[in-house]
Amino acid sequence: GFILTNNHVVEGANKIEVSLYGEGEDQEYAAKIIGRDPLTDSALIQLTEMPNHTLPEIKFGDSSIMEAGDWVMAIGNPFGLAHTVSVGVISGTQRPFETTQQRYAQMLQTDAAINPGNSGGPLLNIRGEVVGINTAIYTDASRQGNIGIGFAMPINVVRELLPQLRTGKITRGRIGVEVSAIKRDETEALGLKTSEGALVRSVSPGGAAGKAGMKPG
């Protein structure tokens, strides 16, 4: 009875109901939140009421091998239109997308139609395996719907978090530094031959990097 979805779908909810789709299926079942992770906009919920039949399980694919041009299919409930299927391709991979303030995730970009209500639904490869969780769309000020630029959280990222999501607590390491790219006009001042690499701009007092002796510059 475990179900993956987006964090923003269930965040702040005081009641969760899951509607299942299938032969003769027209019932809603209560569910509860098991774990949430805002940084990947993922959440794990679990049915607290179970149907009297075996629940189907969908297989995970490998999102790391997806390339631009690969065919994909999105399933969701855009604008309340239940069980809508849309088809497209992977438009790009590793697209930086801000999930929380100053924290970015590398997303799959697709032109398969994703609209409000698609969030939390699967992005499938041609074998019917989940390669992403439909999460967001790019739009402009005059539109609220799809303009061909949608984003899905790669399933490999969420799979790595699943053991922690099941415990209800996500733990991450923090180095305690702020870094940036090295500007060309800084290379000479720093005594560098090229601008490759990263420059430590600041070090958090008391953090791991500070305790290890790392300093700005």
Short mmCIF file of C-alpha atoms in Angstrom, two decimals:
data_model
loop_
_atom_site.label_atom_id
_atom_site.label_comp_id
_atom_site.label_asym_id
_atom_site.label_seq_id
_atom_site.Cartn_x
_atom_site.Cartn_y
_atom_site.Cartn_z
CA GLY A 1 0.00 0.00 0.00
CA PHE A 2 2.95 2.38 -0.41
CA ILE A 3 2.55 5.14 -3.00
CA LEU A 4 5.09 7.70 -4.21
CA THR A 5 3.94 11.21 -5.02
CA ASN A 6 5.12 14.82 -4.83
CA ASN A 7 5.68 16.53 -1.51
CA HIS A 8 3.71 19.58 -2.65
CA VAL A 9 0.69 17.34 -3.30
CA VAL A 10 0.39 16.20 0.33
CA GLU A 11 2.21 18.92 2.28
CA GLY A 12 -0.12 20.47 4.85
CA ALA A 13 -2.90 17.95 4.18
CA ASN A 14 -5.08 16.94 7.14
CA LYS A 15 -6.83 14.21 5.19
CA ILE A 16 -5.60 12.06 2.29
CA GLU A 17 -7.80 9.87 0.12
CA VAL A 18 -6.57 7.68 -2.74
CA SER A 19 -8.85 6.77 -5.62
CA LEU A 20 -7.90 3.58 -7.45
CA TYR A 21 -8.56 2.92 -11.10
CA GLY A 22 -9.53 -0.47 -12.49
CA GLU A 23 -12.36 -2.90 -13.22
CA GLY A 24 -15.32 -2.13 -11.02
CA GLU A 25 -13.14 0.22 -8.96
CA ASP A 26 -14.94 3.32 -7.82
CA GLN A 27 -13.88 3.73 -4.21
CA GLU A 28 -11.60 5.97 -2.22
CA TYR A 29 -9.25 4.70 0.45
CA ALA A 30 -7.75 6.59 3.37
CA ALA A 31 -3.98 7.06 3.45
CA LYS A 32 -1.34 8.60 5.68
CA ILE A 33 1.99 10.33 5.10
CA ILE A 34 5.03 8.15 5.85
CA GLY A 35 7.82 10.53 4.82
CA ARG A 36 8.36 13.80 2.93
CA ASP A 37 11.37 15.46 1.33
CA PRO A 38 10.94 19.06 0.10
CA LEU A 39 14.41 19.12 -1.53
CA THR A 40 13.39 16.47 -4.06
CA ASP A 41 9.67 17.34 -3.82
CA SER A 42 8.96 13.67 -3.08
CA ALA A 43 6.70 12.00 -0.57
CA LEU A 44 5.77 8.47 0.43
CA ILE A 45 2.23 7.75 1.58
CA GLN A 46 0.60 4.47 2.64
CA LEU A 47 -2.98 3.26 2.46
CA THR A 48 -4.56 2.81 5.89
CA GLU A 49 -7.58 1.19 4.26
CA MET A 50 -6.83 -1.64 1.86
CA PRO A 51 -8.98 -2.92 -1.01
CA ASN A 52 -9.93 -6.59 -1.05
CA HIS A 53 -7.69 -7.37 -4.02
CA THR A 54 -3.97 -7.38 -4.73
CA LEU A 55 -2.63 -3.96 -5.59
CA PRO A 56 -0.62 -3.75 -8.84
CA GLU A 57 2.94 -2.52 -8.62
CA ILE A 58 4.73 -0.46 -11.22
CA LYS A 59 8.38 -1.10 -12.03
CA PHE A 60 11.17 1.43 -11.73
CA GLY A 61 13.29 2.23 -14.76
CA ASP A 62 16.77 3.77 -14.87
CA SER A 63 16.50 7.54 -15.28
CA SER A 64 20.27 7.92 -15.71
CA ILE A 65 20.18 6.36 -19.19
CA MET A 66 17.41 8.61 -20.53
CA GLU A 67 18.53 10.87 -23.36
CA ALA A 68 17.00 13.71 -25.35
CA GLY A 69 14.68 12.21 -27.96
CA ASP A 70 13.63 9.17 -25.91
CA TRP A 71 9.86 8.63 -26.00
CA VAL A 72 8.00 9.00 -22.70
CA MET A 73 4.41 8.98 -21.45
CA ALA A 74 2.92 10.97 -18.58
CA ILE A 75 -0.15 9.90 -16.59
CA GLY A 76 -2.11 12.14 -14.23
CA ASN A 77 -5.26 14.12 -13.51
CA PRO A 78 -4.78 17.47 -15.28
CA PHE A 79 -7.54 19.94 -14.39
CA GLY A 80 -9.40 17.08 -12.69
CA LEU A 81 -9.58 14.94 -15.85
CA ALA A 82 -8.77 11.61 -14.25
CA HIS A 83 -6.36 9.11 -15.78
CA THR A 84 -5.21 11.34 -18.63
CA VAL A 85 -2.33 10.04 -20.75
CA SER A 86 0.00 12.31 -22.73
CA VAL A 87 2.94 11.35 -24.92
CA GLY A 88 6.16 13.13 -25.82
CA VAL A 89 9.93 12.86 -25.64
CA ILE A 90 12.69 13.72 -23.24
CA SER A 91 13.60 17.27 -24.23
CA GLY A 92 16.64 17.53 -21.96
CA THR A 93 18.28 16.01 -18.91
CA GLN A 94 19.90 17.47 -15.81
CA ARG A 95 17.95 20.70 -16.02
CA PRO A 96 18.63 22.77 -12.87
CA PHE A 97 15.34 23.44 -11.09
CA GLU A 98 14.95 25.28 -7.79
CA THR A 99 12.95 23.06 -5.41
CA THR A 100 13.51 25.11 -2.26
CA GLN A 101 15.37 28.37 -1.68
CA GLN A 102 18.90 28.12 -3.13
CA ARG A 103 18.61 24.33 -3.47
CA TYR A 104 18.47 22.90 -6.98
CA ALA A 105 17.64 19.47 -8.37
CA GLN A 106 18.64 18.12 -11.78
CA MET A 107 15.37 17.39 -13.55
CA LEU A 108 14.21 15.58 -16.68
CA GLN A 109 12.58 17.99 -19.14
CA THR A 110 9.79 16.69 -21.37
CA ASP A 111 7.30 18.01 -23.89
CA ALA A 112 4.72 15.39 -22.87
CA ALA A 113 1.79 17.54 -21.75
CA ILE A 114 1.96 18.20 -17.98
CA ASN A 115 -0.63 20.48 -16.42
CA PRO A 116 -1.93 21.35 -12.94
CA GLY A 117 -3.14 18.02 -11.57
CA ASN A 118 -0.38 15.95 -13.16
CA SER A 119 1.85 16.40 -10.11
CA GLY A 120 2.89 13.15 -8.47
CA GLY A 121 2.05 11.04 -11.50
CA PRO A 122 4.58 8.84 -13.30
CA LEU A 123 6.69 9.63 -16.33
CA LEU A 124 7.13 6.30 -18.10
CA ASN A 125 9.63 5.01 -20.66
CA ILE A 126 8.58 2.91 -23.65
CA ARG A 127 8.75 -0.24 -21.49
CA GLY A 128 6.19 1.18 -19.07
CA GLU A 129 8.79 1.72 -16.33
CA VAL A 130 8.79 4.82 -14.15
CA VAL A 131 11.71 7.11 -14.98
CA GLY A 132 10.41 10.21 -13.22
CA ILE A 133 7.72 11.81 -11.07
CA ASN A 134 5.92 14.63 -12.87
CA THR A 135 6.61 17.68 -10.74
CA ALA A 136 6.36 21.09 -12.44
CA ILE A 137 5.84 23.04 -15.65
CA TYR A 138 7.33 26.20 -17.08
CA THR A 139 4.75 28.76 -18.06
CA ASP A 140 4.48 32.49 -18.65
CA ALA A 141 2.35 35.15 -16.99
CA SER A 142 -0.51 34.84 -19.46
CA ARG A 143 -0.93 31.06 -19.25
CA GLN A 144 -1.62 28.49 -16.58
CA GLY A 145 -1.29 25.40 -18.72
CA ASN A 146 1.22 23.43 -20.71
CA ILE A 147 3.45 25.14 -23.25
CA GLY A 148 5.66 22.13 -23.90
CA ILE A 149 8.15 22.49 -21.05
CA GLY A 150 7.52 20.11 -18.16
CA PHE A 151 9.82 18.76 -15.48
CA ALA A 152 9.99 15.38 -13.76
CA MET A 153 12.10 14.39 -10.77
CA PRO A 154 14.39 11.52 -11.93
CA ILE A 155 13.30 8.29 -10.29
CA ASN A 156 16.89 7.31 -9.42
CA VAL A 157 17.07 10.31 -7.08
CA VAL A 158 13.90 9.23 -5.28
CA ARG A 159 14.90 5.55 -5.16
CA GLU A 160 18.03 6.46 -3.24
CA LEU A 161 15.85 8.25 -0.68
CA LEU A 162 13.23 5.50 -0.33
CA PRO A 163 14.82 3.79 2.73
CA GLN A 164 14.88 7.15 4.52
CA LEU A 165 11.38 8.09 3.35
CA ARG A 166 10.09 4.85 4.89
CA THR A 167 11.57 5.83 8.24
CA GLY A 168 9.96 9.27 7.97
CA LYS A 169 13.22 11.19 8.35
CA ILE A 170 15.65 12.45 5.71
CA THR A 171 19.24 13.11 6.82
CA ARG A 172 21.80 14.89 4.66
CA GLY A 173 25.38 15.96 5.15
CA ARG A 174 26.40 19.60 5.05
CA ILE A 175 29.95 20.76 4.30
CA GLY A 176 29.43 24.35 5.40
CA VAL A 177 30.85 26.27 2.45
CA GLU A 178 29.50 28.51 -0.27
CA VAL A 179 31.26 28.04 -3.61
CA SER A 180 31.01 29.63 -7.03
CA ALA A 181 32.62 29.42 -10.44
CA ILE A 182 35.95 31.20 -10.86
CA LYS A 183 35.63 34.32 -12.98
CA ARG A 184 38.19 34.91 -15.70
CA ASP A 185 39.40 38.16 -14.16
CA GLU A 186 40.09 36.30 -10.90
CA THR A 187 42.45 33.68 -12.29
CA GLU A 188 45.49 35.93 -12.36
CA ALA A 189 44.86 37.33 -8.87
CA LEU A 190 44.55 33.79 -7.54
CA GLY A 191 47.66 32.61 -9.36
CA LEU A 192 45.75 30.15 -11.51
CA LYS A 193 46.40 29.19 -15.10
CA THR A 194 42.74 28.48 -15.95
CA SER A 195 39.30 29.27 -14.54
CA GLU A 196 38.43 25.60 -14.08
CA GLY A 197 37.24 24.49 -10.65
CA ALA A 198 35.33 26.27 -7.88
CA LEU A 199 36.17 29.08 -5.50
CA VAL A 200 35.24 28.99 -1.81
CA ARG A 201 33.42 32.29 -1.21
CA SER A 202 32.53 31.77 2.46
CA VAL A 203 32.89 29.22 5.26
CA SER A 204 30.18 28.70 7.88
CA PRO A 205 31.56 29.20 11.43
CA GLY A 206 31.58 25.93 13.35
CA GLY A 207 30.79 23.85 10.27
CA ALA A 208 32.71 20.80 9.09
CA ALA A 209 34.76 22.81 6.56
CA GLY A 210 35.62 25.46 9.15
CA LYS A 211 36.73 22.85 11.67
CA ALA A 212 38.91 21.25 8.98
CA GLY A 213 40.69 24.56 8.36
CA MET A 214 39.12 25.57 5.07
CA LYS A 215 39.09 29.33 4.45
CA PRO A 216 37.49 31.68 1.90
CA GLY A 217 39.57 31.91 -1.25
#
